[in-house]
PDB file of C-alpha atoms in Angstrom:
ATOM      1  CA  GLN Q 969     -20.214 -52.062  11.441  1.00 90.00           C
ATOM      2  CA  VAL Q 970     -19.801 -55.720  10.551  1.00 93.00           C
ATOM      3  CA  GLN Q 971     -22.728 -58.082  10.188  1.00 96.00           C
ATOM      4  CA  LEU Q 972     -22.307 -61.804  10.836  1.00 97.00           C
ATOM      5  CA  VAL Q 973     -24.941 -64.200   9.545  1.00 96.00           C
ATOM      6  CA  GLU Q 974     -24.891 -67.854  10.566  1.00 96.00           C
ATOM      7  CA  SER Q 975     -26.550 -70.756   8.800  1.00 95.00           C
ATOM      8  CA  GLY Q 976     -26.608 -74.527   8.926  1.00 95.00           C
ATOM      9  CA  GLY Q 977     -28.042 -75.376  12.323  1.00 93.00           C
ATOM     10  CA  GLY Q 978     -30.649 -78.049  12.832  1.00 96.00           C
ATOM     11  CA  LEU Q 979     -31.703 -81.244  14.528  1.00 97.00           C
ATOM     12  CA  VAL Q 980     -29.522 -84.319  14.112  1.00 97.00           C
ATOM     13  CA  GLN Q 981     -29.139 -87.686  15.768  1.00 97.00           C
ATOM     14  CA  PRO Q 982     -26.089 -88.649  17.835  1.00 98.00           C
ATOM     15  CA  GLY Q 983     -23.188 -89.647  15.630  1.00 97.00           C
ATOM     16  CA  GLU Q 984     -24.284 -87.543  12.692  1.00 98.00           C
ATOM     17  CA  SER Q 985     -22.566 -84.516  11.189  1.00 98.00           C
ATOM     18  CA  LEU Q 986     -23.510 -80.907  10.606  1.00 98.00           C
ATOM     19  CA  ARG Q 987     -21.820 -77.945   8.987  1.00 98.00           C
ATOM     20  CA  LEU Q 988     -22.256 -74.377  10.166  1.00 98.00           C
ATOM     21  CA  SER Q 989     -21.350 -71.364   8.082  1.00 98.00           C
ATOM     22  CA  CYS Q 990     -20.952 -67.689   8.885  1.00 98.00           C
ATOM     23  CA  ALA Q 991     -20.656 -64.843   6.417  1.00 97.00           C
ATOM     24  CA  ALA Q 992     -19.212 -61.475   7.458  1.00 96.00           C
ATOM     25  CA  SER Q 993     -20.052 -58.280   5.620  1.00 93.00           C
ATOM     26  CA  GLY Q 994     -19.663 -54.572   6.204  1.00 90.00           C
ATOM     27  CA  THR Q 995     -22.987 -52.806   6.593  1.00 89.00           C
ATOM     28  CA  ASN Q 996     -21.889 -49.373   5.371  1.00 87.00           C
ATOM     29  CA  SER Q 997     -18.200 -49.801   4.622  1.00 86.00           C
ATOM     30  CA  PRO Q 998     -16.092 -52.690   3.401  1.00 88.00           C
ATOM     31  CA  ILE Q 999     -14.349 -54.940   5.897  1.00 90.00           C
ATOM     32  CA  THR Q1000     -10.680 -54.046   5.936  1.00 88.00           C
ATOM     33  CA  GLN Q1001      -9.363 -56.472   8.543  1.00 91.00           C
ATOM     34  CA  ILE Q1002     -10.410 -59.664  10.294  1.00 93.00           C
ATOM     35  CA  ASP Q1003      -7.968 -60.745  12.980  1.00 94.00           C
ATOM     36  CA  LEU Q1004      -9.821 -63.881  13.937  1.00 96.00           C
ATOM     37  CA  MET Q1005     -13.144 -65.654  13.677  1.00 97.00           C
ATOM     38  CA  ALA Q1006     -14.563 -68.139  16.114  1.00 98.00           C
ATOM     39  CA  TRP Q1007     -17.578 -70.219  17.078  1.00 98.00           C
ATOM     40  CA  PHE Q1008     -19.097 -70.100  20.543  1.00 98.00           C
ATOM     41  CA  ARG Q1009     -21.733 -72.360  22.048  1.00 98.00           C
ATOM     42  CA  GLN Q1010     -24.282 -71.435  24.666  1.00 97.00           C
ATOM     43  CA  VAL Q1011     -26.947 -73.421  26.465  1.00 96.00           C
ATOM     44  CA  PRO Q1012     -29.697 -71.861  28.583  1.00 93.00           C
ATOM     45  CA  GLY Q1013     -28.475 -70.808  32.002  1.00 94.00           C
ATOM     46  CA  GLU Q1014     -24.812 -71.111  31.129  1.00 94.00           C
ATOM     47  CA  GLN Q1015     -22.144 -68.794  29.836  1.00 94.00           C
ATOM     48  CA  ARG Q1016     -21.245 -68.681  26.190  1.00 95.00           C
ATOM     49  CA  TYR Q1017     -17.900 -70.357  25.601  1.00 93.00           C
ATOM     50  CA  ARG Q1018     -15.611 -70.712  22.658  1.00 97.00           C
ATOM     51  CA  VAL Q1019     -15.387 -74.071  20.901  1.00 97.00           C
ATOM     52  CA  ALA Q1020     -13.159 -73.194  17.938  1.00 98.00           C
ATOM     53  CA  THR Q1021     -11.044 -70.283  16.715  1.00 98.00           C
ATOM     54  CA  ILE Q1022      -9.233 -69.537  13.486  1.00 98.00           C
ATOM     55  CA  MET Q1023      -6.692 -66.766  13.201  1.00 96.00           C
ATOM     56  CA  THR Q1024      -6.044 -64.773  10.066  1.00 94.00           C
ATOM     57  CA  SER Q1025      -2.780 -66.746   9.830  1.00 94.00           C
ATOM     58  CA  GLY Q1026      -4.810 -69.932   9.577  1.00 94.00           C
ATOM     59  CA  ALA Q1027      -3.851 -71.189  13.020  1.00 97.00           C
ATOM     60  CA  THR Q1028      -6.713 -72.998  14.722  1.00 98.00           C
ATOM     61  CA  PHE Q1029      -7.620 -73.689  18.333  1.00 98.00           C
ATOM     62  CA  TYR Q1030     -10.254 -75.993  19.769  1.00 98.00           C
ATOM     63  CA  ASP Q1031     -11.881 -76.660  23.079  1.00 97.00           C
ATOM     64  CA  ASP Q1032     -10.900 -80.087  24.375  1.00 97.00           C
ATOM     65  CA  SER Q1033     -14.501 -81.258  24.133  1.00 95.00           C
ATOM     66  CA  VAL Q1034     -14.510 -80.932  20.336  1.00 97.00           C
ATOM     67  CA  LYS Q1035     -10.920 -81.755  19.385  1.00 97.00           C
ATOM     68  CA  GLY Q1036     -10.805 -84.402  16.684  1.00 97.00           C
ATOM     69  CA  ARG Q1037     -14.491 -83.981  15.877  1.00 98.00           C
ATOM     70  CA  PHE Q1038     -14.886 -80.339  14.837  1.00 98.00           C
ATOM     71  CA  THR Q1039     -12.938 -78.519  12.142  1.00 98.00           C
ATOM     72  CA  ILE Q1040     -12.983 -74.762  11.667  1.00 98.00           C
ATOM     73  CA  SER Q1041     -12.030 -73.292   8.311  1.00 97.00           C
ATOM     74  CA  GLN Q1042     -12.150 -69.942   6.601  1.00 96.00           C
ATOM     75  CA  ASP Q1043     -12.401 -68.427   3.160  1.00 95.00           C
ATOM     76  CA  LYS Q1044     -10.606 -65.135   3.541  1.00 92.00           C
ATOM     77  CA  ALA Q1045     -11.578 -63.942   0.074  1.00 92.00           C
ATOM     78  CA  LYS Q1046     -15.267 -64.304   0.958  1.00 94.00           C
ATOM     79  CA  ASN Q1047     -14.967 -63.413   4.671  1.00 94.00           C
ATOM     80  CA  THR Q1048     -16.633 -66.630   5.680  1.00 96.00           C
ATOM     81  CA  VAL Q1049     -15.932 -69.178   8.372  1.00 97.00           C
ATOM     82  CA  SER Q1050     -17.304 -72.690   8.656  1.00 98.00           C
ATOM     83  CA  LEU Q1051     -17.484 -75.284  11.385  1.00 98.00           C
ATOM     84  CA  GLU Q1052     -17.623 -78.907  10.328  1.00 98.00           C
ATOM     85  CA  MET Q1053     -19.023 -80.938  13.215  1.00 98.00           C
ATOM     86  CA  ARG Q1054     -18.722 -84.713  13.183  1.00 98.00           C
ATOM     87  CA  ARG Q1055     -19.743 -87.456  15.585  1.00 98.00           C
ATOM     88  CA  LEU Q1056     -22.137 -85.076  17.259  1.00 98.00           C
ATOM     89  CA  GLN Q1057     -23.272 -85.878  20.779  1.00 97.00           C
ATOM     90  CA  PRO Q1058     -26.171 -84.582  22.880  1.00 97.00           C
ATOM     91  CA  GLU Q1059     -23.736 -82.427  24.867  1.00 96.00           C
ATOM     92  CA  ASP Q1060     -22.972 -80.529  21.661  1.00 97.00           C
ATOM     93  CA  THR Q1061     -26.495 -79.160  21.739  1.00 97.00           C
ATOM     94  CA  GLY Q1062     -26.776 -75.407  22.024  1.00 97.00           C
ATOM     95  CA  ALA Q1063     -26.964 -72.117  20.218  1.00 97.00           C
ATOM     96  CA  TYR Q1064     -23.853 -71.568  18.138  1.00 98.00           C
ATOM     97  CA  TYR Q1065     -22.672 -68.015  17.663  1.00 98.00           C
ATOM     98  CA  CYS Q1066     -20.237 -66.709  15.103  1.00 98.00           C
ATOM     99  CA  TYR Q1067     -17.710 -64.200  16.408  1.00 98.00           C
ATOM    100  CA  ALA Q1068     -15.244 -61.977  14.600  1.00 97.00           C
ATOM    101  CA  LEU Q1069     -12.619 -59.477  15.646  1.00 96.00           C
ATOM    102  CA  ALA Q1070     -12.828 -57.190  12.677  1.00 93.00           C
ATOM    103  CA  SER Q1071     -12.675 -53.660  11.431  1.00 91.00           C
ATOM    104  CA  VAL Q1072     -14.098 -51.534   8.667  1.00 88.00           C
ATOM    105  CA  SER Q1073     -12.451 -48.534   7.040  1.00 81.00           C
ATOM    106  CA  ASP Q1074      -9.133 -49.326   8.750  1.00 76.00           C
ATOM    107  CA  ALA Q1075     -10.509 -48.678  12.216  1.00 79.00           C
ATOM    108  CA  THR Q1076      -9.285 -50.595  15.256  1.00 89.00           C
ATOM    109  CA  PRO Q1077     -10.687 -54.159  15.210  1.00 91.00           C
ATOM    110  CA  ILE Q1078     -13.571 -54.747  17.616  1.00 93.00           C
ATOM    111  CA  PRO Q1079     -15.711 -57.793  18.458  1.00 96.00           C
ATOM    112  CA  TYR Q1080     -18.823 -58.652  16.498  1.00 96.00           C
ATOM    113  CA  TRP Q1081     -21.395 -61.370  17.087  1.00 97.00           C
ATOM    114  CA  GLY Q1082     -23.905 -63.129  14.924  1.00 97.00           C
ATOM    115  CA  ARG Q1083     -27.430 -63.864  16.125  1.00 97.00           C
ATOM    116  CA  GLY Q1084     -26.799 -67.556  16.532  1.00 96.00           C
ATOM    117  CA  THR Q1085     -28.036 -70.796  15.040  1.00 97.00           C
ATOM    118  CA  GLN Q1086     -29.467 -73.686  17.046  1.00 97.00           C
ATOM    119  CA  VAL Q1087     -27.917 -77.129  16.970  1.00 98.00           C
ATOM    120  CA  THR Q1088     -29.843 -79.929  18.647  1.00 98.00           C
ATOM    121  CA  VAL Q1089     -28.452 -83.437  18.936  1.00 97.00           C
ATOM    122  CA  SER Q1090     -31.097 -85.879  20.050  1.00 96.00           C
ATOM    123  CA  SER Q1091     -32.356 -89.341  19.287  1.00 94.00           C
TER     124      SER Q1091
END
């Protein structure tokens, strides 16, 4: 199993910045492969949707709503992924979940989720 632990959420005012981090670790065995990591956002009553993805190659993908404002990055040596969020707006509010397609002990990669961290943008 892989455990994902997010940090960095909070309450900010519109226009401010925030940085989220997610650390992946194997619970009983070391992580042997991470194909991709991503950040999803969810608000009450709506589906969780992906805002940013980073592949093991370093390629990145963003939802149109965050392009130019959010930057996803990874530290492959530490199995961490970060999301730098700038010029935050109230519509960015939500629970942010870290996601990884990963494997331990050379098994087939499967999806893992963190527990989420709340980001609230409000004046």
